[in-house]
mmCIF file with all atom_site columns, C-alpha atoms in Angstrom:
data_model
loop_
_atom_site.group_PDB
_atom_site.id
_atom_site.type_symbol
_atom_site.label_atom_id
_atom_site.label_alt_id
_atom_site.label_comp_id
_atom_site.label_asym_id
_atom_site.label_entity_id
_atom_site.label_seq_id
_atom_site.pdbx_PDB_ins_code
_atom_site.Cartn_x
_atom_site.Cartn_y
_atom_site.Cartn_z
_atom_site.occupancy
_atom_site.B_iso_or_equiv
_atom_site.pdbx_formal_charge
_atom_site.auth_seq_id
_atom_site.auth_comp_id
_atom_site.auth_asym_id
_atom_site.auth_atom_id
_atom_site.pdbx_PDB_model_num
ATOM 1   C CA . MET J 1 1   ? 0.131   0.138  0.193  1.00 0.00 ? 1   MET J CA 1
ATOM 2   C CA . VAL J 1 2   ? 1.575   3.345  1.438  1.00 0.00 ? 2   VAL J CA 1
ATOM 3   C CA . THR J 1 3   ? 5.299   2.046  1.401  1.00 0.00 ? 3   THR J CA 1
ATOM 4   C CA . ASP J 1 4   ? 4.714   0.804  -1.703 1.00 0.00 ? 4   ASP J CA 1
ATOM 5   C CA . THR J 1 5   ? 4.272   3.973  -3.463 1.00 0.00 ? 5   THR J CA 1
ATOM 6   C CA . ASP J 1 6   ? 6.456   6.440  -5.193 1.00 0.00 ? 6   ASP J CA 1
ATOM 7   C CA . GLY J 1 7   ? 5.063   8.641  -2.711 1.00 0.00 ? 7   GLY J CA 1
ATOM 8   C CA . TYR J 1 8   ? 7.198   7.546  0.535  1.00 0.00 ? 8   TYR J CA 1
ATOM 9   C CA . VAL J 1 9   ? 9.934   7.559  -1.740 1.00 0.00 ? 9   VAL J CA 1
ATOM 10  C CA . HIS J 1 10  ? 10.307  10.302 -2.326 1.00 0.00 ? 10  HIS J CA 1
ATOM 11  C CA . ILE J 1 11  ? 9.528   11.097 1.612  1.00 0.00 ? 11  ILE J CA 1
ATOM 12  C CA . ILE J 1 12  ? 12.705  8.201  2.283  1.00 0.00 ? 12  ILE J CA 1
ATOM 13  C CA . GLU J 1 13  ? 14.594  10.443 -0.242 1.00 0.00 ? 13  GLU J CA 1
ATOM 14  C CA . TYR J 1 14  ? 13.553  14.045 1.991  1.00 0.00 ? 14  TYR J CA 1
ATOM 15  C CA . LEU J 1 15  ? 14.272  12.264 5.087  1.00 0.00 ? 15  LEU J CA 1
ATOM 16  C CA . THR J 1 16  ? 17.898  10.459 3.953  1.00 0.00 ? 16  THR J CA 1
ATOM 17  C CA . GLU J 1 17  ? 18.231  14.963 2.839  1.00 0.00 ? 17  GLU J CA 1
ATOM 18  C CA . HIS J 1 18  ? 17.704  16.651 5.911  1.00 0.00 ? 18  HIS J CA 1
ATOM 19  C CA . LEU J 1 19  ? 20.129  13.842 8.035  1.00 0.00 ? 19  LEU J CA 1
ATOM 20  C CA . SER J 1 20  ? 22.518  17.128 8.695  1.00 0.00 ? 20  SER J CA 1
ATOM 21  C CA . LEU J 1 21  ? 19.691  17.402 11.672 1.00 0.00 ? 21  LEU J CA 1
ATOM 22  C CA . PHE J 1 22  ? 20.368  14.740 13.305 1.00 0.00 ? 22  PHE J CA 1
ATOM 23  C CA . GLU J 1 23  ? 23.455  14.270 13.410 1.00 0.00 ? 23  GLU J CA 1
ATOM 24  C CA . ASN J 1 24  ? 25.944  16.099 15.904 1.00 0.00 ? 24  ASN J CA 1
ATOM 25  C CA . ALA J 1 25  ? 22.823  17.384 18.362 1.00 0.00 ? 25  ALA J CA 1
ATOM 26  C CA . ALA J 1 26  ? 24.571  18.813 21.379 1.00 0.00 ? 26  ALA J CA 1
ATOM 27  C CA . GLY J 1 27  ? 23.181  17.016 25.061 1.00 0.00 ? 27  GLY J CA 1
ATOM 28  C CA . HIS J 1 28  ? 20.028  18.221 26.183 1.00 0.00 ? 28  HIS J CA 1
ATOM 29  C CA . SER J 1 29  ? 17.832  17.625 29.957 1.00 0.00 ? 29  SER J CA 1
ATOM 30  C CA . LEU J 1 30  ? 17.071  13.871 30.570 1.00 0.00 ? 30  LEU J CA 1
ATOM 31  C CA . ASN J 1 31  ? 13.569  15.124 30.301 1.00 0.00 ? 31  ASN J CA 1
ATOM 32  C CA . GLU J 1 32  ? 13.672  15.708 27.081 1.00 0.00 ? 32  GLU J CA 1
ATOM 33  C CA . ARG J 1 33  ? 11.152  12.891 24.110 1.00 0.00 ? 33  ARG J CA 1
ATOM 34  C CA . SER J 1 34  ? 13.685  10.975 22.313 1.00 0.00 ? 34  SER J CA 1
ATOM 35  C CA . ILE J 1 35  ? 13.926  11.213 18.579 1.00 0.00 ? 35  ILE J CA 1
ATOM 36  C CA . MET J 1 36  ? 11.894  8.094  18.231 1.00 0.00 ? 36  MET J CA 1
ATOM 37  C CA . GLU J 1 37  ? 9.665   8.815  21.276 1.00 0.00 ? 37  GLU J CA 1
ATOM 38  C CA . VAL J 1 38  ? 8.353   11.906 18.963 1.00 0.00 ? 38  VAL J CA 1
ATOM 39  C CA . ILE J 1 39  ? 8.399   10.524 15.802 1.00 0.00 ? 39  ILE J CA 1
ATOM 40  C CA . GLU J 1 40  ? 6.042   7.696  17.758 1.00 0.00 ? 40  GLU J CA 1
ATOM 41  C CA . GLN J 1 41  ? 3.857   10.202 18.844 1.00 0.00 ? 41  GLN J CA 1
ATOM 42  C CA . GLU J 1 42  ? 3.132   12.301 15.646 1.00 0.00 ? 42  GLU J CA 1
ATOM 43  C CA . LEU J 1 43  ? 3.231   9.050  13.034 1.00 0.00 ? 43  LEU J CA 1
ATOM 44  C CA . THR J 1 44  ? 0.358   8.275  15.931 1.00 0.00 ? 44  THR J CA 1
ATOM 45  C CA . GLU J 1 45  ? -1.437  11.609 16.032 1.00 0.00 ? 45  GLU J CA 1
ATOM 46  C CA . GLN J 1 46  ? -2.007  10.897 11.926 1.00 0.00 ? 46  GLN J CA 1
ATOM 47  C CA . ILE J 1 47  ? -3.216  8.122  11.643 1.00 0.00 ? 47  ILE J CA 1
ATOM 48  C CA . ILE J 1 48  ? -5.539  8.803  14.456 1.00 0.00 ? 48  ILE J CA 1
ATOM 49  C CA . MET J 1 49  ? -7.122  11.468 12.129 1.00 0.00 ? 49  MET J CA 1
ATOM 50  C CA . VAL J 1 50  ? -6.127  9.268  8.599  1.00 0.00 ? 50  VAL J CA 1
ATOM 51  C CA . CYS J 1 51  ? -8.823  6.954  11.116 1.00 0.00 ? 51  CYS J CA 1
ATOM 52  C CA . SER J 1 52  ? -11.257 9.917  12.369 1.00 0.00 ? 52  SER J CA 1
ATOM 53  C CA . GLN J 1 53  ? -11.563 11.586 9.138  1.00 0.00 ? 53  GLN J CA 1
ATOM 54  C CA . ASN J 1 54  ? -12.058 7.456  7.321  1.00 0.00 ? 54  ASN J CA 1
ATOM 55  C CA . GLU J 1 55  ? -15.416 6.447  9.808  1.00 0.00 ? 55  GLU J CA 1
ATOM 56  C CA . GLN J 1 56  ? -16.427 4.222  6.194  1.00 0.00 ? 56  GLN J CA 1
ATOM 57  C CA . LEU J 1 57  ? -12.297 2.156  7.149  1.00 0.00 ? 57  LEU J CA 1
ATOM 58  C CA . THR J 1 58  ? -13.100 -1.307 8.325  1.00 0.00 ? 58  THR J CA 1
ATOM 59  C CA . PHE J 1 59  ? -11.529 -3.298 10.767 1.00 0.00 ? 59  PHE J CA 1
ATOM 60  C CA . ASN J 1 60  ? -9.041  -4.796 9.077  1.00 0.00 ? 60  ASN J CA 1
ATOM 61  C CA . GLN J 1 61  ? -8.814  -1.605 6.885  1.00 0.00 ? 61  GLN J CA 1
ATOM 62  C CA . ARG J 1 62  ? -8.080  -0.301 9.845  1.00 0.00 ? 62  ARG J CA 1
ATOM 63  C CA . ASN J 1 63  ? -5.540  -3.307 10.568 1.00 0.00 ? 63  ASN J CA 1
ATOM 64  C CA . ILE J 1 64  ? -3.622  -3.417 7.247  1.00 0.00 ? 64  ILE J CA 1
ATOM 65  C CA . ILE J 1 65  ? -3.406  1.259  8.174  1.00 0.00 ? 65  ILE J CA 1
ATOM 66  C CA . ILE J 1 66  ? -1.548  -0.285 11.933 1.00 0.00 ? 66  ILE J CA 1
ATOM 67  C CA . ARG J 1 67  ? 0.883   -2.356 9.662  1.00 0.00 ? 67  ARG J CA 1
ATOM 68  C CA . GLU J 1 68  ? 2.394   -0.327 7.286  1.00 0.00 ? 68  GLU J CA 1
ATOM 69  C CA . VAL J 1 69  ? 2.366   2.179  9.662  1.00 0.00 ? 69  VAL J CA 1
ATOM 70  C CA . ASP J 1 70  ? 4.695   -0.594 11.283 1.00 0.00 ? 70  ASP J CA 1
ATOM 71  C CA . ALA J 1 71  ? 7.334   -0.942 8.412  1.00 0.00 ? 71  ALA J CA 1
ATOM 72  C CA . ILE J 1 72  ? 6.823   2.543  8.417  1.00 0.00 ? 72  ILE J CA 1
ATOM 73  C CA . VAL J 1 73  ? 8.597   3.646  11.732 1.00 0.00 ? 73  VAL J CA 1
ATOM 74  C CA . TYR J 1 74  ? 11.310  0.362  11.605 1.00 0.00 ? 74  TYR J CA 1
ATOM 75  C CA . ASP J 1 75  ? 12.627  1.821  8.316  1.00 0.00 ? 75  ASP J CA 1
ATOM 76  C CA . LEU J 1 76  ? 12.620  5.552  10.145 1.00 0.00 ? 76  LEU J CA 1
ATOM 77  C CA . GLU J 1 77  ? 14.704  3.063  12.990 1.00 0.00 ? 77  GLU J CA 1
ATOM 78  C CA . GLU J 1 78  ? 16.858  1.702  10.471 1.00 0.00 ? 78  GLU J CA 1
ATOM 79  C CA . ILE J 1 79  ? 17.958  5.074  8.638  1.00 0.00 ? 79  ILE J CA 1
ATOM 80  C CA . LEU J 1 80  ? 18.295  6.692  12.413 1.00 0.00 ? 80  LEU J CA 1
ATOM 81  C CA . SER J 1 81  ? 19.372  3.779  14.159 1.00 0.00 ? 81  SER J CA 1
ATOM 82  C CA . GLY J 1 82  ? 22.715  5.646  15.320 1.00 0.00 ? 82  GLY J CA 1
ATOM 83  C CA . VAL J 1 83  ? 20.269  8.623  16.781 1.00 0.00 ? 83  VAL J CA 1
ATOM 84  C CA . VAL J 1 84  ? 16.028  7.424  17.598 1.00 0.00 ? 84  VAL J CA 1
ATOM 85  C CA . ASN J 1 85  ? 17.732  7.128  21.440 1.00 0.00 ? 85  ASN J CA 1
ATOM 86  C CA . ASN J 1 86  ? 18.906  10.809 21.267 1.00 0.00 ? 86  ASN J CA 1
ATOM 87  C CA . PRO J 1 87  ? 16.612  13.652 22.822 1.00 0.00 ? 87  PRO J CA 1
ATOM 88  C CA . ALA J 1 88  ? 14.822  15.270 20.434 1.00 0.00 ? 88  ALA J CA 1
ATOM 89  C CA . THR J 1 89  ? 15.568  19.105 19.942 1.00 0.00 ? 89  THR J CA 1
ATOM 90  C CA . GLN J 1 90  ? 13.250  21.245 18.476 1.00 0.00 ? 90  GLN J CA 1
ATOM 91  C CA . GLU J 1 91  ? 14.693  21.403 15.121 1.00 0.00 ? 91  GLU J CA 1
ATOM 92  C CA . GLN J 1 92  ? 14.092  17.868 14.491 1.00 0.00 ? 92  GLN J CA 1
ATOM 93  C CA . LYS J 1 93  ? 10.792  17.797 16.769 1.00 0.00 ? 93  LYS J CA 1
ATOM 94  C CA . THR J 1 94  ? 9.429   19.930 13.670 1.00 0.00 ? 94  THR J CA 1
ATOM 95  C CA . PHE J 1 95  ? 11.550  18.038 11.007 1.00 0.00 ? 95  PHE J CA 1
ATOM 96  C CA . ILE J 1 96  ? 9.700   15.413 12.845 1.00 0.00 ? 96  ILE J CA 1
ATOM 97  C CA . ARG J 1 97  ? 6.229   17.079 12.515 1.00 0.00 ? 97  ARG J CA 1
ATOM 98  C CA . GLU J 1 98  ? 6.653   17.710 9.103  1.00 0.00 ? 98  GLU J CA 1
ATOM 99  C CA . PHE J 1 99  ? 7.335   13.913 7.728  1.00 0.00 ? 99  PHE J CA 1
ATOM 100 C CA . ALA J 1 100 ? 4.071   12.682 10.010 1.00 0.00 ? 100 ALA J CA 1
ATOM 101 C CA . LEU J 1 101 ? 2.018   15.013 8.288  1.00 0.00 ? 101 LEU J CA 1
ATOM 102 C CA . LEU J 1 102 ? 3.305   14.154 5.016  1.00 0.00 ? 102 LEU J CA 1
ATOM 103 C CA . ILE J 1 103 ? 2.187   10.228 5.425  1.00 0.00 ? 103 ILE J CA 1
ATOM 104 C CA . LYS J 1 104 ? -0.913  11.389 6.983  1.00 0.00 ? 104 LYS J CA 1
ATOM 105 C CA . ASN J 1 105 ? -1.445  12.530 3.445  1.00 0.00 ? 105 ASN J CA 1
ATOM 106 C CA . LEU J 1 106 ? -0.015  9.197  1.841  1.00 0.00 ? 106 LEU J CA 1
ATOM 107 C CA . PHE J 1 107 ? -2.289  8.254  3.480  1.00 0.00 ? 107 PHE J CA 1
ATOM 108 C CA . ASP J 1 108 ? -5.168  10.012 2.437  1.00 0.00 ? 108 ASP J CA 1
ATOM 109 C CA . THR J 1 109 ? -4.201  9.518  -0.972 1.00 0.00 ? 109 THR J CA 1
ATOM 110 C CA . GLU J 1 110 ? -3.920  5.509  -0.706 1.00 0.00 ? 110 GLU J CA 1
ATOM 111 C CA . VAL J 1 111 ? -7.046  5.756  0.965  1.00 0.00 ? 111 VAL J CA 1
ATOM 112 C CA . HIS J 1 112 ? -9.519  8.268  -1.326 1.00 0.00 ? 112 HIS J CA 1
ATOM 113 C CA . SER J 1 113 ? -8.036  5.699  -4.375 1.00 0.00 ? 113 SER J CA 1
ATOM 114 C CA . GLY J 1 114 ? -10.094 3.494  -2.571 1.00 0.00 ? 114 GLY J CA 1
ATOM 115 C CA . VAL J 1 115 ? -7.342  0.678  -2.792 1.00 0.00 ? 115 VAL J CA 1
ATOM 116 C CA . LEU J 1 116 ? -8.369  -0.533 0.522  1.00 0.00 ? 116 LEU J CA 1
ATOM 117 C CA . SER J 1 117 ? -11.620 -1.488 -1.274 1.00 0.00 ? 117 SER J CA 1
#
């Protein structure tokens, strides 16, 4: 579904073009959320939006979406493996929020094109 689209490839390329945001981050308070925690939160919020905006989705269709999100999180863990446990900077949080919105847009496109039907 989403992970098999050209759009997903472009979003991953967009991430790799901005990997410098995740390199050499300065030390932060121990109270800061990790990069992975921010990714999980932002993706979760966006996928909840997809599902709430598309009440017609069946239980099986929602499960397909969740499996896709799991695959996306796995990809992000691979790409950002050296930094996922680092505290997230404000700039990283902003980028991750934007990235999650792009992922949501991909899901919206797939849902509205009837791929899940």
